[in-house]
Coordinates of C-alpha atoms in Angstrom, one line a residue:
M1 CA 136.1 121.6 144.2
T2 CA 134.4 118.4 145.5
R3 CA 131.0 117.6 144.1
S4 CA 128.6 115.9 146.4
L5 CA 126.9 112.6 145.3
D6 CA 123.5 114.4 145.3
S7 CA 124.7 116.9 142.8
R8 CA 125.4 114.3 140.1
P9 CA 122.8 114.3 137.3
T10 CA 120.3 111.6 136.8
V11 CA 121.3 109.4 133.8
P12 CA 119.6 106.5 132.2
A13 CA 120.2 103.2 134.0
T14 CA 123.1 101.2 132.4
A15 CA 122.6 98.0 134.3
A16 CA 119.8 95.6 133.5
P17 CA 117.7 94.2 136.3
T18 CA 119.5 91.3 138.0
A19 CA 117.1 88.6 136.7
L20 CA 117.3 89.7 133.1
R21 CA 121.1 90.1 133.3
Q22 CA 121.4 86.6 134.6
R23 CA 119.1 85.2 131.9
L24 CA 121.1 86.9 129.2
A25 CA 124.3 85.5 130.6
E26 CA 122.8 82.0 130.5
L27 CA 121.9 82.5 126.9
R28 CA 125.4 83.9 126.0
G29 CA 127.4 81.4 128.0
P30 CA 130.7 82.3 129.7
A31 CA 131.9 84.5 126.8
A32 CA 132.2 88.2 127.4
P33 CA 129.2 90.1 126.1
R34 CA 129.6 91.6 122.6
P35 CA 128.7 95.4 122.8
L36 CA 126.1 96.7 120.3
D37 CA 127.4 99.8 118.5
A38 CA 125.3 102.4 116.6
R39 CA 126.0 100.6 113.3
G40 CA 124.4 97.4 114.6
L41 CA 121.6 99.3 116.3
A42 CA 120.7 101.1 113.1
A43 CA 120.6 97.7 111.3
L44 CA 118.5 96.3 114.1
A45 CA 116.1 99.2 113.9
A46 CA 115.8 98.7 110.1
N47 CA 114.4 95.2 110.7
P48 CA 112.4 95.4 113.9
G49 CA 110.5 92.2 113.2
C50 CA 113.6 90.0 113.6
R51 CA 113.2 88.6 117.1
R52 CA 116.4 86.5 116.5
R53 CA 118.6 89.6 116.1
V54 CA 116.9 91.4 119.0
L55 CA 117.6 88.5 121.4
L56 CA 121.2 87.8 120.2
D57 CA 122.2 91.5 120.2
G58 CA 120.4 92.0 123.6
A59 CA 122.3 89.1 125.1
G60 CA 125.6 90.3 123.6
V61 CA 126.2 87.1 121.6
D62 CA 129.1 87.2 119.1
K63 CA 127.0 86.7 115.9
A64 CA 130.1 86.4 113.7
A65 CA 131.5 83.5 115.8
L66 CA 128.1 82.0 115.9
A67 CA 127.7 82.1 112.1
T68 CA 131.1 80.5 111.7
A69 CA 130.2 77.7 114.1
L70 CA 127.0 77.1 112.2
G71 CA 128.9 76.7 109.0
S72 CA 127.7 79.9 107.4
P73 CA 130.5 82.4 108.0
S74 CA 129.7 86.0 107.0
S75 CA 131.9 88.4 105.1
F76 CA 130.0 91.3 106.7
G77 CA 132.0 93.8 108.6
Q78 CA 134.7 96.5 108.2
S79 CA 138.1 95.4 106.9
Q80 CA 141.2 95.8 109.1
F81 CA 142.7 98.3 106.6
A82 CA 139.5 100.4 106.7
F83 CA 139.5 100.3 110.4
V84 CA 143.1 101.5 110.7
R85 CA 142.6 104.2 108.1
G86 CA 139.5 105.5 109.9
N87 CA 141.3 105.7 113.2
S88 CA 144.3 107.4 111.6
F89 CA 142.0 110.0 109.9
E90 CA 140.1 110.6 113.1
A91 CA 143.3 111.2 115.1
R92 CA 144.4 113.7 112.5
V93 CA 141.1 115.6 112.7
K94 CA 141.3 115.9 116.5
A95 CA 145.1 116.4 116.7
D96 CA 144.8 120.0 117.9
G97 CA 142.4 119.3 120.7
G98 CA 139.3 119.6 118.5
R99 CA 139.7 123.3 117.6
A100 CA 139.8 122.5 113.8
L101 CA 136.7 120.3 114.2
V102 CA 134.8 123.1 115.9
R103 CA 135.9 125.6 113.2
L104 CA 134.6 123.2 110.6
L105 CA 131.2 123.1 112.3
H106 CA 131.1 126.9 112.7
E107 CA 131.9 127.3 109.0
R108 CA 129.1 125.0 108.0
L109 CA 126.5 126.7 110.2
R110 CA 126.8 129.9 108.3
D111 CA 124.8 131.7 111.0
G112 CA 126.9 134.9 111.0
S113 CA 128.3 134.3 114.5
P114 CA 132.0 135.2 115.1
P115 CA 134.4 132.3 114.6
P116 CA 135.6 130.5 117.7
E117 CA 138.9 131.7 119.2
P118 CA 141.7 129.2 119.6
D119 CA 141.3 129.2 123.4
A120 CA 137.5 129.2 123.3
V121 CA 137.1 125.4 123.0
D122 CA 136.8 123.3 126.2
T123 CA 137.6 119.6 126.1
P124 CA 136.5 118.0 129.4
D125 CA 138.1 114.8 130.6
L126 CA 135.6 112.0 130.2
T127 CA 137.7 109.3 131.8
A128 CA 135.9 107.1 134.3
S129 CA 135.7 103.6 135.5
G130 CA 133.4 101.3 133.7
P131 CA 130.5 102.1 131.4
E132 CA 128.3 103.5 134.2
G133 CA 131.0 105.8 135.3
R134 CA 131.6 107.0 131.7
T135 CA 128.0 107.6 131.0
A136 CA 127.6 109.6 134.2
R137 CA 130.8 111.5 133.4
T138 CA 129.5 112.4 130.0
A139 CA 126.2 113.6 131.4
L140 CA 128.2 115.8 133.9
A141 CA 130.2 117.3 131.1
L142 CA 127.1 118.1 129.1
R143 CA 125.4 119.7 132.0
D144 CA 128.5 121.7 133.1
A145 CA 129.4 123.0 129.6
A146 CA 130.0 126.7 130.1
A147 CA 127.6 129.1 128.5
G148 CA 129.0 131.2 125.7
R149 CA 131.8 128.8 125.0
W150 CA 132.3 125.8 122.7
T151 CA 132.8 122.4 124.3
L152 CA 134.0 119.3 122.5
L153 CA 133.3 115.9 124.0
D154 CA 135.7 113.4 122.5
H155 CA 134.2 109.9 122.4
P156 CA 131.5 110.4 125.1
L157 CA 129.5 107.4 126.2
L158 CA 125.7 107.5 126.0
A159 CA 123.1 105.0 127.2
L160 CA 120.0 104.0 125.3
E161 CA 117.4 101.5 126.2
V162 CA 116.7 99.1 123.4
A163 CA 114.0 96.4 123.7
G164 CA 114.1 96.7 127.4
A165 CA 117.9 96.3 127.7
P166 CA 120.5 99.1 128.0
V167 CA 123.0 99.7 125.2
C168 CA 126.1 101.9 125.5
L169 CA 126.9 104.0 122.5
E170 CA 130.1 105.9 121.7
P171 CA 129.9 108.7 119.0
D172 CA 133.1 110.1 117.6
A173 CA 132.4 113.4 119.2
V174 CA 129.6 115.7 120.5
V175 CA 129.9 119.5 120.3
V176 CA 128.1 121.8 122.7
H177 CA 127.4 125.2 121.1
P178 CA 127.7 128.5 123.0
D179 CA 123.9 128.7 123.1
G180 CA 123.7 125.2 124.8
D181 CA 122.6 123.2 121.7
W182 CA 124.3 119.8 121.0
T183 CA 125.5 118.5 117.7
V184 CA 126.7 114.9 116.9
V185 CA 130.0 114.6 114.9
E186 CA 130.5 111.6 112.7
I187 CA 134.0 111.1 111.3
K188 CA 134.3 108.7 108.3
S189 CA 137.3 107.7 106.2
F190 CA 135.4 107.6 102.8
A191 CA 136.3 110.6 100.6
M192 CA 134.3 113.7 99.9
I193 CA 135.1 114.5 96.3
D194 CA 134.2 117.9 95.0
G195 CA 132.1 118.5 98.1
A196 CA 130.0 115.3 97.7
A197 CA 130.4 111.8 99.0
D198 CA 128.9 108.4 98.0
A199 CA 125.2 108.7 98.7
A200 CA 124.9 105.2 100.1
K201 CA 127.7 105.7 102.5
V202 CA 126.3 109.1 103.6
G203 CA 122.9 107.4 104.2
A204 CA 124.5 104.7 106.3
A205 CA 126.4 107.4 108.3
A206 CA 123.2 109.4 108.8
R207 CA 121.3 106.3 110.1
Q208 CA 124.2 105.6 112.5
A209 CA 124.3 109.3 113.7
A210 CA 120.6 109.3 114.2
V211 CA 121.0 106.6 116.8
Y212 CA 123.5 108.8 118.7
A213 CA 121.1 111.8 118.4
L214 CA 118.4 109.7 119.9
A215 CA 120.6 108.7 122.8
L216 CA 121.5 112.3 123.4
E217 CA 117.8 113.2 123.5
G218 CA 117.5 110.7 126.4
V219 CA 120.4 112.4 128.2
A220 CA 118.8 115.8 127.7
G221 CA 115.6 114.6 129.2
H222 CA 117.4 113.5 132.4
L223 CA 119.2 116.8 132.8
A224 CA 116.2 118.9 134.0
D225 CA 118.3 120.9 136.4
R226 CA 120.4 122.2 133.5
G227 CA 117.6 123.8 131.7
P228 CA 116.3 122.8 128.2
A229 CA 118.9 121.3 125.9
R230 CA 118.3 120.9 122.2
V231 CA 119.9 118.2 120.1
R232 CA 120.3 119.7 116.7
P233 CA 118.8 117.4 113.9
Y234 CA 121.9 118.1 111.7
V235 CA 125.0 116.0 112.1
L236 CA 128.4 117.2 111.1
L237 CA 129.9 114.6 108.7
V238 CA 133.7 114.9 108.4
C239 CA 135.5 113.0 105.6
P240 CA 138.8 113.3 103.8
K241 CA 138.8 116.0 101.1
D242 CA 139.2 114.7 97.6
F243 CA 142.2 112.4 97.5
S244 CA 144.0 114.0 100.4
N245 CA 144.0 113.4 104.1
L246 CA 142.7 116.9 104.9
P247 CA 139.2 117.1 106.5
A248 CA 136.2 118.3 104.8
A249 CA 132.7 118.5 106.4
E250 CA 129.1 119.0 105.6
L251 CA 125.9 119.2 107.8
V252 CA 123.6 116.2 107.1
D253 CA 119.9 116.5 108.0
V254 CA 118.9 113.4 110.0
R255 CA 115.4 114.4 110.9
K256 CA 113.9 111.6 108.8
Q257 CA 116.3 109.0 110.0
L258 CA 115.8 110.1 113.6
A259 CA 112.0 109.8 113.3
T260 CA 112.3 106.4 111.6
T261 CA 114.8 105.0 114.2
R262 CA 112.6 106.2 117.1
R263 CA 109.5 104.6 115.6
Q264 CA 111.2 101.3 114.7
L265 CA 113.0 100.9 118.1
A266 CA 109.6 101.4 119.8
R267 CA 108.3 98.4 117.8
L268 CA 111.0 96.0 119.0
T269 CA 109.7 93.2 121.2
H270 CA 111.4 93.3 124.6
V271 CA 114.4 90.9 125.1
E272 CA 112.9 89.4 128.3
D273 CA 109.6 88.6 126.5
I274 CA 111.5 86.7 123.7
A275 CA 113.7 84.9 126.2
A276 CA 110.7 83.8 128.2
E277 CA 109.3 81.9 125.1
L278 CA 112.4 79.9 124.5
P279 CA 112.5 76.1 125.2
P280 CA 114.1 75.3 128.6
G281 CA 117.8 75.0 128.5
T282 CA 118.3 77.1 125.3
T283 CA 121.7 78.6 125.1
F284 CA 124.0 80.0 122.4
D285 CA 127.2 78.9 124.2
L286 CA 129.8 77.7 121.6
R287 CA 131.7 75.8 124.3
P288 CA 135.1 76.9 123.0
A289 CA 138.1 74.6 123.3
D290 CA 141.2 75.4 125.4
D291 CA 142.4 77.8 122.7
G292 CA 139.3 80.0 123.4
R293 CA 138.3 80.1 119.7
T294 CA 137.4 76.6 118.4
P295 CA 133.8 75.7 119.2
T296 CA 133.1 72.2 120.5
R297 CA 129.4 72.3 120.7
P298 CA 127.6 70.1 118.1
V299 CA 126.3 72.0 115.1
A300 CA 122.9 70.3 115.4
E301 CA 122.4 71.6 118.9
L302 CA 123.5 75.1 118.0
T303 CA 121.3 75.1 114.9
A304 CA 118.3 74.1 117.1
A305 CA 119.0 76.8 119.5
V306 CA 119.2 79.5 116.8
D307 CA 116.2 78.3 115.0
S308 CA 114.1 78.3 118.2
V309 CA 114.0 82.1 117.8
G310 CA 112.0 83.5 114.8
A311 CA 113.9 85.5 112.2
A312 CA 112.7 88.0 109.6
Y313 CA 115.2 87.5 106.7
A314 CA 115.4 89.9 103.8
P315 CA 118.1 90.3 101.2
E316 CA 119.1 93.6 102.9
C317 CA 120.3 91.5 105.8
L318 CA 123.3 90.4 103.7
S319 CA 125.0 93.8 104.2
A320 CA 123.9 94.3 107.8
C321 CA 123.9 91.0 109.8
E322 CA 126.5 88.3 110.4
L323 CA 123.9 85.6 110.5
A324 CA 122.4 86.5 107.1
F325 CA 123.8 83.5 105.2
H326 CA 122.4 81.1 107.7
C327 CA 119.0 82.7 107.7
R328 CA 119.0 82.9 103.9
A329 CA 119.8 79.2 103.6
H330 CA 117.0 78.2 105.9
S331 CA 114.5 80.6 104.2
R332 CA 115.4 79.0 100.8
A333 CA 115.1 75.5 102.3
R334 CA 111.5 76.1 103.3
G335 CA 110.7 78.0 100.1
A336 CA 110.0 81.3 101.9
V337 CA 109.1 84.2 99.5
E338 CA 111.1 86.6 101.8
V339 CA 114.3 85.6 99.8
L340 CA 112.8 87.5 96.8
G341 CA 112.8 90.8 98.8
R342 CA 110.4 92.8 100.9
G343 CA 108.7 94.3 97.9
V344 CA 107.8 91.0 96.4
R345 CA 106.7 89.7 99.9
G346 CA 104.3 92.6 100.3
E347 CA 102.8 92.1 96.9
L348 CA 102.0 88.4 97.6
G349 CA 99.8 89.1 100.6
G350 CA 99.1 85.9 102.5
L351 CA 101.1 83.6 100.2
S352 CA 104.3 82.9 102.2
T353 CA 106.0 80.1 100.2
V354 CA 107.1 79.7 96.6
E355 CA 105.2 76.5 96.4
A356 CA 102.0 78.3 97.3
V357 CA 102.7 81.0 94.8
L358 CA 103.2 78.5 92.0
A359 CA 100.0 76.6 92.9
V360 CA 98.1 79.8 92.7
A361 CA 99.7 80.8 89.4
E362 CA 98.8 77.4 87.9
G363 CA 95.2 77.7 89.1
A364 CA 95.4 74.8 91.6
A365 CA 94.7 77.1 94.6
G366 CA 93.6 80.6 95.6
E367 CA 90.5 82.7 95.7
P368 CA 89.6 84.1 92.3
D369 CA 88.8 87.6 93.6
D370 CA 92.1 87.9 95.5
P371 CA 94.2 90.7 93.9
A372 CA 97.4 88.7 94.4
V373 CA 95.8 85.6 92.8
V374 CA 94.5 87.6 89.8
A375 CA 98.0 89.2 89.3
L376 CA 99.8 85.9 89.5
R377 CA 97.5 84.1 87.1
R378 CA 97.7 87.0 84.7
A379 CA 101.5 86.8 84.8
A380 CA 101.4 83.1 84.3
A381 CA 99.2 83.5 81.2
L382 CA 101.5 86.1 79.8
R383 CA 104.5 83.9 80.4
A384 CA 102.9 80.9 78.7
E385 CA 101.9 83.1 75.7
A386 CA 105.4 84.5 75.4
L387 CA 107.0 81.0 75.5
A388 CA 104.6 79.7 72.9
L389 CA 105.3 82.6 70.6
S390 CA 109.0 82.2 71.1
A391 CA 108.8 78.5 70.2
T392 CA 107.2 79.4 66.8
G393 CA 109.5 82.4 66.2
T394 CA 106.6 84.9 66.3
E395 CA 107.0 88.2 68.0
A396 CA 104.7 88.9 70.9
P397 CA 102.2 91.7 70.3
C398 CA 102.6 94.9 72.3
R399 CA 100.2 95.2 75.3

């Protein structure tokens, strides 16, 4: 049956306005844009005040290559071994057309419904040309999922607007329940031992899955002709069981991560606004040599371009951003208190440099009634007292 063009569902736009697209291409240079995945988007949402990352991610700049060219290569990222292992495990989980995956989800629901029959799982073809075609095909499959049957979408493509620019996201899978609800499936290669996995890794997976759920909510809002669709706030996390390669699964509540991600993404400054404030001629083009890899652009020029965009460095960036070492070095060079952590930065109020903090602690600056000043001078007095007692071999009294 042929479907008319008018019957296609409305989906979020996946192409930026021409002017913005051209501006981002100028910033990026001739290199192909680097896609922003859910892992990177979750990290971006966790640090919404970093205009540098918003711009570079929005322009599709390869931050790893940029960091290497700046002389601050990053070790951040997934190892090739972990990547291959993850793909192998995912292929095993989906080897039977996703029927085992749907059974795992049904078992974890524990809602008393009958288990899915072997032939009761639909797996629509999501193949299409280009990201626009794939997002449209995903929306069609979600709208056309048959009532009363399970539907598994293998690697659907979802669109989400981030800081005024579209981002395409590809979850491992999305399951449509017989009642029409949608559940995100996240498949990871770290082990689930005795029914529990590493809390930090589960938390990272939950933040990543929340990004997918947020994008799904956008698709649901554009499928008004289908009727109300509900994205379940519980993600099915599938991991290897114990030390085997057999799949185990648990439902992870992502309501908190979903609310946090939604709020933080709303706080991001639009890419076009950041780009408009850059000095004329700013570009992050590495000007690679004939081999396509070796940058030829002078480091001083590249550093000036990067530093023309404000950053919000924090120690957490070391595990989430390829430019973290560069940003840390510059923060240390100017004595910024951010290198000590967000908690310390918040306690110091308007004191933004280590030099200013030391001046306040020594009594050379600061308002006497400022709580931060009082705390710093108290700490300095206690330190001086402890050092004096240590020099005389006397134990400090308990306070």
